[in-house]
Amino acid sequence: EPDVTIVSGLKDAAVSEGDDVTFRCQVSHENARDVEWKLQDVALQNNEMNEISVEKGKIHTLTLRKVTEQDIGTVTFRVGPHTSTA
């Protein structure tokens, strides 16, 4: 299995309370496994507050819905041994 690397990392974002914010990270290969999103070192699951998806096979996206002050912190995307933070 090829080593999946991060081609385009996360970018910092500033949003107003109550807005949605989307983070994108592009990886080198489609169907990457061992992928994880975290907010403040807490693993995120796909649910009504966090939308996790993959576009065009290589662009992994995380949308945080209706953010609050509690959502301030570091977002981390990890694929295998590679990570990107914003």
PDB file of C-alpha atoms in Angstrom:
ATOM      1  CA  GLU A   1       0.000   0.000   0.000  1.00  0.00           C
ATOM      2  CA  PRO A   2       1.507   3.391  -0.951  1.00  0.00           C
ATOM      3  CA  ASP A   3       2.503   5.815   1.758  1.00  0.00           C
ATOM      4  CA  VAL A   4      -0.169   8.519   1.804  1.00  0.00           C
ATOM      5  CA  THR A   5       1.240  11.994   2.384  1.00  0.00           C
ATOM      6  CA  ILE A   6      -0.320  15.412   2.856  1.00  0.00           C
ATOM      7  CA  VAL A   7      -0.125  17.451  -0.360  1.00  0.00           C
ATOM      8  CA  SER A   8      -1.929  20.577   0.845  1.00  0.00           C
ATOM      9  CA  GLY A   9      -2.271  21.212   4.564  1.00  0.00           C
ATOM     10  CA  LEU A  10      -4.820  22.945   6.743  1.00  0.00           C
ATOM     11  CA  LYS A  11      -5.139  26.724   6.831  1.00  0.00           C
ATOM     12  CA  ASP A  12      -5.977  28.803   9.900  1.00  0.00           C
ATOM     13  CA  ALA A  13      -9.507  30.185  10.025  1.00  0.00           C
ATOM     14  CA  ALA A  14     -11.260  32.872  12.067  1.00  0.00           C
ATOM     15  CA  VAL A  15     -15.050  32.859  12.234  1.00  0.00           C
ATOM     16  CA  SER A  16     -17.795  34.494  14.244  1.00  0.00           C
ATOM     17  CA  GLU A  17     -19.668  32.589  16.930  1.00  0.00           C
ATOM     18  CA  GLY A  18     -22.639  30.751  15.423  1.00  0.00           C
ATOM     19  CA  ASP A  19     -21.047  30.422  11.967  1.00  0.00           C
ATOM     20  CA  ASP A  20     -19.821  27.260  10.254  1.00  0.00           C
ATOM     21  CA  VAL A  21     -16.149  26.773   9.407  1.00  0.00           C
ATOM     22  CA  THR A  22     -14.615  24.282   6.964  1.00  0.00           C
ATOM     23  CA  PHE A  23     -11.079  22.895   6.976  1.00  0.00           C
ATOM     24  CA  ARG A  24      -9.602  21.067   3.965  1.00  0.00           C
ATOM     25  CA  CYS A  25      -6.557  18.849   3.628  1.00  0.00           C
ATOM     26  CA  GLN A  26      -5.449  17.236   0.357  1.00  0.00           C
ATOM     27  CA  VAL A  27      -3.675  13.881   0.432  1.00  0.00           C
ATOM     28  CA  SER A  28      -1.573  12.156  -2.222  1.00  0.00           C
ATOM     29  CA  HIS A  29      -3.725   9.047  -2.795  1.00  0.00           C
ATOM     30  CA  GLU A  30      -7.427   8.259  -2.942  1.00  0.00           C
ATOM     31  CA  ASN A  31      -9.139   6.016  -0.399  1.00  0.00           C
ATOM     32  CA  ALA A  32      -6.663   6.919   2.338  1.00  0.00           C
ATOM     33  CA  ARG A  33      -7.179   4.882   5.490  1.00  0.00           C
ATOM     34  CA  ASP A  34      -6.051   5.619   9.022  1.00  0.00           C
ATOM     35  CA  VAL A  35      -7.404   9.192   8.780  1.00  0.00           C
ATOM     36  CA  GLU A  36      -8.341  11.182  11.871  1.00  0.00           C
ATOM     37  CA  TRP A  37      -9.629  14.686  12.653  1.00  0.00           C
ATOM     38  CA  LYS A  38      -9.161  16.209  16.099  1.00  0.00           C
ATOM     39  CA  LEU A  39     -10.171  19.429  17.829  1.00  0.00           C
ATOM     40  CA  GLN A  40      -8.090  20.274  20.904  1.00  0.00           C
ATOM     41  CA  ASP A  41      -6.731  16.698  20.943  1.00  0.00           C
ATOM     42  CA  VAL A  42     -10.256  15.196  20.984  1.00  0.00           C
ATOM     43  CA  ALA A  43     -11.047  12.836  18.108  1.00  0.00           C
ATOM     44  CA  LEU A  44     -14.042  14.005  16.077  1.00  0.00           C
ATOM     45  CA  GLN A  45     -16.831  11.821  14.747  1.00  0.00           C
ATOM     46  CA  ASN A  46     -19.202  12.582  11.890  1.00  0.00           C
ATOM     47  CA  ASN A  47     -22.381  13.913  13.559  1.00  0.00           C
ATOM     48  CA  GLU A  48     -24.779  16.868  13.526  1.00  0.00           C
ATOM     49  CA  MET A  49     -22.054  19.251  14.765  1.00  0.00           C
ATOM     50  CA  ASN A  50     -19.093  17.908  12.745  1.00  0.00           C
ATOM     51  CA  GLU A  51     -19.397  17.034   9.079  1.00  0.00           C
ATOM     52  CA  ILE A  52     -16.484  14.912   7.892  1.00  0.00           C
ATOM     53  CA  SER A  53     -16.308  14.070   4.205  1.00  0.00           C
ATOM     54  CA  VAL A  54     -13.998  13.352   1.268  1.00  0.00           C
ATOM     55  CA  GLU A  55     -14.227  15.270  -2.009  1.00  0.00           C
ATOM     56  CA  LYS A  56     -12.812  13.867  -5.260  1.00  0.00           C
ATOM     57  CA  GLY A  57     -11.179  11.054  -3.300  1.00  0.00           C
ATOM     58  CA  LYS A  58      -8.238  13.088  -2.051  1.00  0.00           C
ATOM     59  CA  ILE A  59      -9.610  16.225  -0.363  1.00  0.00           C
ATOM     60  CA  HIS A  60     -10.644  15.514   3.207  1.00  0.00           C
ATOM     61  CA  THR A  61     -12.945  18.135   4.722  1.00  0.00           C
ATOM     62  CA  LEU A  62     -14.145  18.907   8.216  1.00  0.00           C
ATOM     63  CA  THR A  63     -16.995  21.365   8.767  1.00  0.00           C
ATOM     64  CA  LEU A  64     -17.664  22.527  12.318  1.00  0.00           C
ATOM     65  CA  ARG A  65     -21.275  23.705  12.564  1.00  0.00           C
ATOM     66  CA  LYS A  66     -22.411  26.721  14.612  1.00  0.00           C
ATOM     67  CA  VAL A  67     -19.089  27.185  16.394  1.00  0.00           C
ATOM     68  CA  THR A  68     -18.927  28.542  19.941  1.00  0.00           C
ATOM     69  CA  GLU A  69     -16.106  29.866  22.113  1.00  0.00           C
ATOM     70  CA  GLN A  70     -15.566  26.272  23.302  1.00  0.00           C
ATOM     71  CA  ASP A  71     -14.507  25.353  19.763  1.00  0.00           C
ATOM     72  CA  ILE A  72     -11.463  27.651  19.845  1.00  0.00           C
ATOM     73  CA  GLY A  73      -8.293  25.619  19.556  1.00  0.00           C
ATOM     74  CA  THR A  74      -6.151  23.523  17.295  1.00  0.00           C
ATOM     75  CA  VAL A  75      -7.681  21.411  14.541  1.00  0.00           C
ATOM     76  CA  THR A  76      -5.502  18.456  13.558  1.00  0.00           C
ATOM     77  CA  PHE A  77      -5.753  16.234  10.485  1.00  0.00           C
ATOM     78  CA  ARG A  78      -3.762  13.021  10.569  1.00  0.00           C
ATOM     79  CA  VAL A  79      -3.161  10.405   7.905  1.00  0.00           C
ATOM     80  CA  GLY A  80      -0.799   7.636   8.994  1.00  0.00           C
ATOM     81  CA  PRO A  81       2.328   9.292  10.477  1.00  0.00           C
ATOM     82  CA  HIS A  82       1.635  12.680   8.809  1.00  0.00           C
ATOM     83  CA  THR A  83      -0.245  15.531  10.466  1.00  0.00           C
ATOM     84  CA  SER A  84      -1.359  19.056   9.638  1.00  0.00           C
ATOM     85  CA  THR A  85      -2.707  21.593  12.140  1.00  0.00           C
ATOM     86  CA  ALA A  86      -4.530  24.924  12.016  1.00  0.00           C
TER      87      ALA A  86
END
